[in-house]
mmCIF file with all atom_site columns, C-alpha atoms in Angstrom:
data_model
loop_
_atom_site.group_PDB
_atom_site.id
_atom_site.type_symbol
_atom_site.label_atom_id
_atom_site.label_alt_id
_atom_site.label_comp_id
_atom_site.label_asym_id
_atom_site.label_entity_id
_atom_site.label_seq_id
_atom_site.pdbx_PDB_ins_code
_atom_site.Cartn_x
_atom_site.Cartn_y
_atom_site.Cartn_z
_atom_site.occupancy
_atom_site.B_iso_or_equiv
_atom_site.pdbx_formal_charge
_atom_site.auth_seq_id
_atom_site.auth_comp_id
_atom_site.auth_asym_id
_atom_site.auth_atom_id
_atom_site.pdbx_PDB_model_num
ATOM 1  C CA . UNK A 1 1  ? -4.874  -1.773  -11.021 1.00 0.00 ? 1  UNK A CA 1
ATOM 2  C CA . UNK A 1 2  ? -1.575  -3.503  -10.287 1.00 0.00 ? 2  UNK A CA 1
ATOM 3  C CA . UNK A 1 3  ? -0.855  -7.107  -9.221  1.00 0.00 ? 3  UNK A CA 1
ATOM 4  C CA . UNK A 1 4  ? 1.689   -7.418  -6.417  1.00 0.00 ? 4  UNK A CA 1
ATOM 5  C CA . UNK A 1 5  ? 4.190   -10.250 -6.283  1.00 0.00 ? 5  UNK A CA 1
ATOM 6  C CA . UNK A 1 6  ? 2.077   -11.908 -3.706  1.00 0.00 ? 6  UNK A CA 1
ATOM 7  C CA . UNK A 1 7  ? -0.973  -12.135 -6.108  1.00 0.00 ? 7  UNK A CA 1
ATOM 8  C CA . UNK A 1 8  ? -2.925  -9.422  -4.308  1.00 0.00 ? 8  UNK A CA 1
ATOM 9  C CA . UNK A 1 9  ? -4.392  -6.775  -6.693  1.00 0.00 ? 9  UNK A CA 1
ATOM 10 C CA . UNK A 1 10 ? -4.365  -3.021  -5.784  1.00 0.00 ? 10 UNK A CA 1
ATOM 11 C CA . UNK A 1 11 ? -6.930  -0.950  -7.564  1.00 0.00 ? 11 UNK A CA 1
ATOM 12 C CA . UNK A 1 12 ? -7.162  2.870   -7.331  1.00 0.00 ? 12 UNK A CA 1
ATOM 13 C CA . UNK A 1 13 ? -10.539 4.463   -8.490  1.00 0.00 ? 13 UNK A CA 1
ATOM 14 C CA . UNK A 1 14 ? -13.270 7.158   -7.766  1.00 0.00 ? 14 UNK A CA 1
ATOM 15 C CA . UNK A 1 15 ? -11.037 10.266  -8.305  1.00 0.00 ? 15 UNK A CA 1
ATOM 16 C CA . UNK A 1 16 ? -12.477 13.561  -7.301  1.00 0.00 ? 16 UNK A CA 1
ATOM 17 C CA . UNK A 1 17 ? -10.525 15.239  -10.258 1.00 0.00 ? 17 UNK A CA 1
ATOM 18 C CA . UNK A 1 18 ? -8.714  13.799  -13.290 1.00 0.00 ? 18 UNK A CA 1
ATOM 19 C CA . UNK A 1 19 ? -5.124  12.754  -12.314 1.00 0.00 ? 19 UNK A CA 1
ATOM 20 C CA . UNK A 1 20 ? -2.183  13.567  -14.643 1.00 0.00 ? 20 UNK A CA 1
ATOM 21 C CA . UNK A 1 21 ? -0.435  10.362  -13.484 1.00 0.00 ? 21 UNK A CA 1
ATOM 22 C CA . UNK A 1 22 ? -0.905  7.416   -11.140 1.00 0.00 ? 22 UNK A CA 1
ATOM 23 C CA . UNK A 1 23 ? 1.948   5.198   -9.917  1.00 0.00 ? 23 UNK A CA 1
ATOM 24 C CA . UNK A 1 24 ? 1.349   1.930   -7.922  1.00 0.00 ? 24 UNK A CA 1
ATOM 25 C CA . UNK A 1 25 ? 4.632   0.499   -6.539  1.00 0.00 ? 25 UNK A CA 1
ATOM 26 C CA . UNK A 1 26 ? 5.686   -2.503  -4.474  1.00 0.00 ? 26 UNK A CA 1
ATOM 27 C CA . UNK A 1 27 ? 8.783   -2.852  -2.449  1.00 0.00 ? 27 UNK A CA 1
ATOM 28 C CA . UNK A 1 28 ? 9.868   -6.230  -1.055  1.00 0.00 ? 28 UNK A CA 1
ATOM 29 C CA . UNK A 1 29 ? 12.277  -4.784  1.460   1.00 0.00 ? 29 UNK A CA 1
ATOM 30 C CA . UNK A 1 30 ? 12.005  -3.100  5.011   1.00 0.00 ? 30 UNK A CA 1
ATOM 31 C CA . UNK A 1 31 ? 11.452  0.665   4.400   1.00 0.00 ? 31 UNK A CA 1
ATOM 32 C CA . UNK A 1 32 ? 14.537  2.944   4.887   1.00 0.00 ? 32 UNK A CA 1
ATOM 33 C CA . UNK A 1 33 ? 14.495  6.584   5.726   1.00 0.00 ? 33 UNK A CA 1
ATOM 34 C CA . UNK A 1 34 ? 10.787  6.730   6.640   1.00 0.00 ? 34 UNK A CA 1
ATOM 35 C CA . UNK A 1 35 ? 9.621   8.001   9.977   1.00 0.00 ? 35 UNK A CA 1
ATOM 36 C CA . UNK A 1 36 ? 6.717   5.706   11.270  1.00 0.00 ? 36 UNK A CA 1
ATOM 37 C CA . UNK A 1 37 ? 4.363   6.574   14.120  1.00 0.00 ? 37 UNK A CA 1
ATOM 38 C CA . UNK A 1 38 ? 5.901   5.407   17.441  1.00 0.00 ? 38 UNK A CA 1
ATOM 39 C CA . UNK A 1 39 ? 3.344   2.645   17.926  1.00 0.00 ? 39 UNK A CA 1
ATOM 40 C CA . UNK A 1 40 ? 4.449   0.845   14.803  1.00 0.00 ? 40 UNK A CA 1
ATOM 41 C CA . UNK A 1 41 ? 7.485   -1.427  14.980  1.00 0.00 ? 41 UNK A CA 1
ATOM 42 C CA . UNK A 1 42 ? 8.945   -0.843  11.562  1.00 0.00 ? 42 UNK A CA 1
ATOM 43 C CA . UNK A 1 43 ? 11.434  -3.624  12.080  1.00 0.00 ? 43 UNK A CA 1
ATOM 44 C CA . UNK A 1 44 ? 8.634   -6.222  11.285  1.00 0.00 ? 44 UNK A CA 1
ATOM 45 C CA . UNK A 1 45 ? 7.726   -4.644  7.928   1.00 0.00 ? 45 UNK A CA 1
ATOM 46 C CA . UNK A 1 46 ? 9.126   -6.939  5.235   1.00 0.00 ? 46 UNK A CA 1
ATOM 47 C CA . UNK A 1 47 ? 7.265   -5.504  2.317   1.00 0.00 ? 47 UNK A CA 1
ATOM 48 C CA . UNK A 1 48 ? 4.911   -2.556  1.512   1.00 0.00 ? 48 UNK A CA 1
ATOM 49 C CA . UNK A 1 49 ? 3.242   -0.919  -1.550  1.00 0.00 ? 49 UNK A CA 1
ATOM 50 C CA . UNK A 1 50 ? 2.410   2.653   -2.225  1.00 0.00 ? 50 UNK A CA 1
ATOM 51 C CA . UNK A 1 51 ? 0.146   4.788   -4.467  1.00 0.00 ? 51 UNK A CA 1
ATOM 52 C CA . UNK A 1 52 ? 1.255   8.145   -5.817  1.00 0.00 ? 52 UNK A CA 1
ATOM 53 C CA . UNK A 1 53 ? -1.330  10.241  -7.634  1.00 0.00 ? 53 UNK A CA 1
ATOM 54 C CA . UNK A 1 54 ? -0.475  13.566  -9.197  1.00 0.00 ? 54 UNK A CA 1
ATOM 55 C CA . UNK A 1 55 ? -3.485  15.876  -9.555  1.00 0.00 ? 55 UNK A CA 1
ATOM 56 C CA . UNK A 1 56 ? -6.207  13.342  -8.766  1.00 0.00 ? 56 UNK A CA 1
ATOM 57 C CA . UNK A 1 57 ? -7.646  14.871  -5.598  1.00 0.00 ? 57 UNK A CA 1
ATOM 58 C CA . UNK A 1 58 ? -9.197  12.200  -3.241  1.00 0.00 ? 58 UNK A CA 1
ATOM 59 C CA . UNK A 1 59 ? -9.396  8.601   -4.382  1.00 0.00 ? 59 UNK A CA 1
ATOM 60 C CA . UNK A 1 60 ? -10.229 5.018   -3.201  1.00 0.00 ? 60 UNK A CA 1
ATOM 61 C CA . UNK A 1 61 ? -7.866  2.138   -2.809  1.00 0.00 ? 61 UNK A CA 1
ATOM 62 C CA . UNK A 1 62 ? -9.069  -1.431  -2.916  1.00 0.00 ? 62 UNK A CA 1
ATOM 63 C CA . UNK A 1 63 ? -6.853  -4.374  -2.080  1.00 0.00 ? 63 UNK A CA 1
ATOM 64 C CA . UNK A 1 64 ? -8.045  -7.772  -3.193  1.00 0.00 ? 64 UNK A CA 1
ATOM 65 C CA . UNK A 1 65 ? -6.214  -10.584 -1.445  1.00 0.00 ? 65 UNK A CA 1
ATOM 66 C CA . UNK A 1 66 ? -8.225  -13.426 -3.002  1.00 0.00 ? 66 UNK A CA 1
ATOM 67 C CA . UNK A 1 67 ? -5.474  -14.255 -5.507  1.00 0.00 ? 67 UNK A CA 1
ATOM 68 C CA . UNK A 1 68 ? -2.791  -14.287 -2.840  1.00 0.00 ? 68 UNK A CA 1
ATOM 69 C CA . UNK A 1 69 ? -1.784  -17.495 -0.980  1.00 0.00 ? 69 UNK A CA 1
ATOM 70 C CA . UNK A 1 70 ? 0.376   -15.482 1.407   1.00 0.00 ? 70 UNK A CA 1
ATOM 71 C CA . UNK A 1 71 ? -2.327  -12.846 2.276   1.00 0.00 ? 71 UNK A CA 1
ATOM 72 C CA . UNK A 1 72 ? -5.501  -14.989 1.717   1.00 0.00 ? 72 UNK A CA 1
ATOM 73 C CA . UNK A 1 73 ? -8.391  -15.479 4.010   1.00 0.00 ? 73 UNK A CA 1
ATOM 74 C CA . UNK A 1 74 ? -6.331  -17.163 6.734   1.00 0.00 ? 74 UNK A CA 1
ATOM 75 C CA . UNK A 1 75 ? -4.085  -14.153 7.230   1.00 0.00 ? 75 UNK A CA 1
ATOM 76 C CA . UNK A 1 76 ? -4.627  -11.823 10.171  1.00 0.00 ? 76 UNK A CA 1
ATOM 77 C CA . UNK A 1 77 ? -6.102  -8.619  8.632   1.00 0.00 ? 77 UNK A CA 1
ATOM 78 C CA . UNK A 1 78 ? -5.189  -6.886  12.054  1.00 0.00 ? 78 UNK A CA 1
ATOM 79 C CA . UNK A 1 79 ? -1.636  -6.615  10.889  1.00 0.00 ? 79 UNK A CA 1
ATOM 80 C CA . UNK A 1 80 ? -2.594  -4.402  7.897   1.00 0.00 ? 80 UNK A CA 1
ATOM 81 C CA . UNK A 1 81 ? -1.722  -0.659  8.319   1.00 0.00 ? 81 UNK A CA 1
ATOM 82 C CA . UNK A 1 82 ? -2.351  2.239   6.078   1.00 0.00 ? 82 UNK A CA 1
ATOM 83 C CA . UNK A 1 83 ? -0.471  5.590   6.263   1.00 0.00 ? 83 UNK A CA 1
ATOM 84 C CA . UNK A 1 84 ? -0.827  8.689   4.221   1.00 0.00 ? 84 UNK A CA 1
ATOM 85 C CA . UNK A 1 85 ? 2.103   10.830  3.074   1.00 0.00 ? 85 UNK A CA 1
ATOM 86 C CA . UNK A 1 86 ? 1.896   14.148  1.409   1.00 0.00 ? 86 UNK A CA 1
ATOM 87 C CA . UNK A 1 87 ? 5.220   14.341  -0.206  1.00 0.00 ? 87 UNK A CA 1
#
């Protein structure tokens, strides 16, 4: 697991095979050089995180916002978006 700057905790678990490496990263800037689906306004993205797993097959990601004042229970979960990349 990894604690983001906001206090939210990202946990990766339940791998279908044993991974050779796992990286959880957080970026506090607007993404550059990424093509998003047309229905997503990428200009309103101020931070994001990602998970890169080498050799782990499928896996689960859990995001625990309970330790985050910024993303706590009063935040609109409808603004959360998840996208998968294969590269």
